[in-house]
XYZ file of C-alpha atoms in Angstrom:
166
model
C -0.143 -0.371 -0.005
C 1.295 3.411 -0.544
C 0.829 6.205 1.674
C -1.391 8.353 -0.608
C -3.598 5.376 -0.816
C -4.086 5.770 3.328
C -5.204 9.151 3.436
C -7.583 10.665 1.497
C -6.511 13.476 -0.236
C -8.402 17.323 -0.178
C -10.712 16.377 -3.298
C -12.126 13.809 -0.905
C -12.427 15.455 2.503
C -16.338 15.865 1.670
C -16.494 11.751 0.927
C -14.323 11.634 3.775
C -16.017 13.226 6.156
C -19.823 11.786 5.341
C -17.768 8.596 5.156
C -17.378 9.271 8.822
C -20.488 10.406 10.005
C -22.027 6.781 8.127
C -19.311 4.893 10.318
C -20.518 6.790 13.400
C -23.883 6.725 13.021
C -23.138 2.626 12.093
C -21.082 2.687 15.104
C -23.697 4.343 16.939
C -26.147 2.045 16.113
C -24.066 -1.486 16.848
C -23.459 0.561 20.378
C -27.802 0.521 21.314
C -27.458 -2.973 19.936
C -24.498 -4.293 21.698
C -26.300 -2.448 24.974
C -29.490 -4.446 24.098
C -27.368 -7.449 23.462
C -25.802 -7.340 26.967
C -28.992 -5.988 28.700
C -30.707 -8.965 27.100
C -27.633 -11.166 28.384
C -28.099 -10.212 31.775
C -31.226 -11.599 31.745
C -30.260 -14.583 30.103
C -27.340 -14.919 32.904
C -29.576 -14.100 35.763
C -31.838 -16.841 34.545
C -29.129 -18.948 34.257
C -27.796 -18.171 37.756
C -31.753 -18.976 39.260
C -31.855 -22.206 37.511
C -28.351 -23.274 39.819
C -29.446 -24.537 42.596
C -26.856 -25.799 45.947
C -27.224 -29.841 44.991
C -25.814 -28.462 40.941
C -23.195 -27.201 42.441
C -21.999 -30.207 44.994
C -23.273 -32.282 41.716
C -20.217 -30.239 39.935
C -18.426 -30.380 43.157
C -18.185 -33.771 42.580
C -17.690 -34.485 39.498
C -14.264 -32.417 39.347
C -13.343 -34.669 42.156
C -14.301 -37.881 40.079
C -11.683 -36.077 36.742
C -9.269 -35.374 39.663
C -9.377 -38.784 40.971
C -9.058 -40.120 37.524
C -5.758 -38.571 36.465
C -3.977 -38.520 40.017
C -4.585 -42.251 39.603
C -3.641 -41.694 36.231
C -0.703 -40.942 37.081
C 0.638 -42.796 39.561
C 0.079 -45.830 36.845
C 1.974 -43.963 34.646
C 4.857 -43.289 36.326
C 3.611 -39.391 36.871
C 3.633 -38.604 40.574
C 3.238 -34.752 39.869
C -0.602 -35.570 38.422
C -1.094 -37.187 42.090
C 0.432 -33.654 43.897
C -0.915 -31.847 42.105
C -5.140 -33.285 41.739
C -3.993 -33.338 45.704
C -3.398 -29.892 45.159
C -6.407 -28.946 43.101
C -8.926 -30.625 46.034
C -7.390 -29.994 48.849
C -7.837 -26.125 47.512
C -11.654 -27.107 45.979
C -12.245 -28.189 49.744
C -10.460 -25.476 51.641
C -13.391 -24.390 53.555
C -15.220 -26.355 54.447
C -11.745 -28.048 56.270
C -11.496 -23.950 57.753
C -15.634 -25.280 59.771
C -14.638 -28.168 60.244
C -16.655 -30.379 58.677
C -14.146 -33.124 58.344
C -17.392 -35.916 58.562
C -18.623 -34.765 55.198
C -15.044 -34.688 53.439
C -14.011 -38.391 54.563
C -15.083 -40.280 50.669
C -13.354 -37.303 49.036
C -10.131 -37.316 51.539
C -8.860 -41.109 52.170
C -9.018 -41.957 48.157
C -6.397 -38.928 47.728
C -4.450 -39.467 50.922
C -3.637 -43.021 49.982
C -2.461 -42.296 46.684
C -0.958 -39.038 47.702
C 1.131 -41.769 50.489
C 2.079 -43.416 47.409
C 4.278 -41.150 45.732
C 7.578 -40.633 46.338
C 8.320 -38.256 49.325
C 11.106 -36.304 46.912
C 8.292 -36.488 44.552
C 5.508 -34.907 46.850
C 4.363 -32.122 48.464
C 5.374 -32.804 52.692
C 3.564 -30.161 54.215
C -0.110 -31.219 51.793
C 0.744 -34.513 52.457
C 0.869 -33.759 56.370
C -2.208 -32.302 55.987
C -4.335 -33.915 53.954
C -3.536 -37.130 56.579
C -4.204 -34.696 59.515
C -7.420 -34.090 57.911
C -7.998 -37.455 57.095
C -7.568 -38.432 60.544
C -10.503 -35.154 61.623
C -12.707 -36.446 58.817
C -12.692 -39.754 60.695
C -12.921 -38.828 64.447
C -15.611 -37.183 63.051
C -17.855 -39.486 61.180
C -16.724 -41.902 64.855
C -18.461 -39.471 67.015
C -21.477 -38.849 64.895
C -22.225 -42.198 64.686
C -21.799 -42.814 68.642
C -23.807 -39.337 69.209
C -26.949 -40.625 65.993
C -27.622 -43.494 67.973
C -25.593 -44.364 72.356
C -27.416 -47.916 72.587
C -24.002 -48.457 70.211
C -20.371 -49.128 71.640
C -17.335 -47.105 70.105
C -16.300 -50.344 68.234
C -19.602 -51.032 66.867
C -19.856 -47.611 65.088
C -15.054 -47.496 64.220
C -17.008 -51.537 62.337
C -20.065 -49.664 60.475
C -18.109 -46.646 59.366
C -16.471 -49.075 57.915
């Protein structure tokens, strides 16, 4: 392209002004269309958010956990310990709010398989603080489940509650 083709000459000034006005009008129309689209998009997005229930969120969380666990098991089977450690860190982060509220009993089904996988990783390839935190959280989860089972039925002994929890 030549530089003269990029800038209009003096004879085209009125044409370029009318073209600019047309472009500005088109841009204004596009902006108003975008605003209309944005407002309808916000309504649609609000409708989507209204349909999302806590059960749906928990279902998505469980699907995520299952996918991460499969990736962790695959990592162990192919000798890639970083997949196990990264998966454990992801799940730790996902459930950190529940752990900070000390709702360990709700996490026992998730924590046990993760902890078992992390404990299979060579300590050289592992994250020691993550491993210790997972083991501690898993122990607290087992303790909380045992206590809840004992409180739910005081007639059973602690040994029977432990056996019932498996």
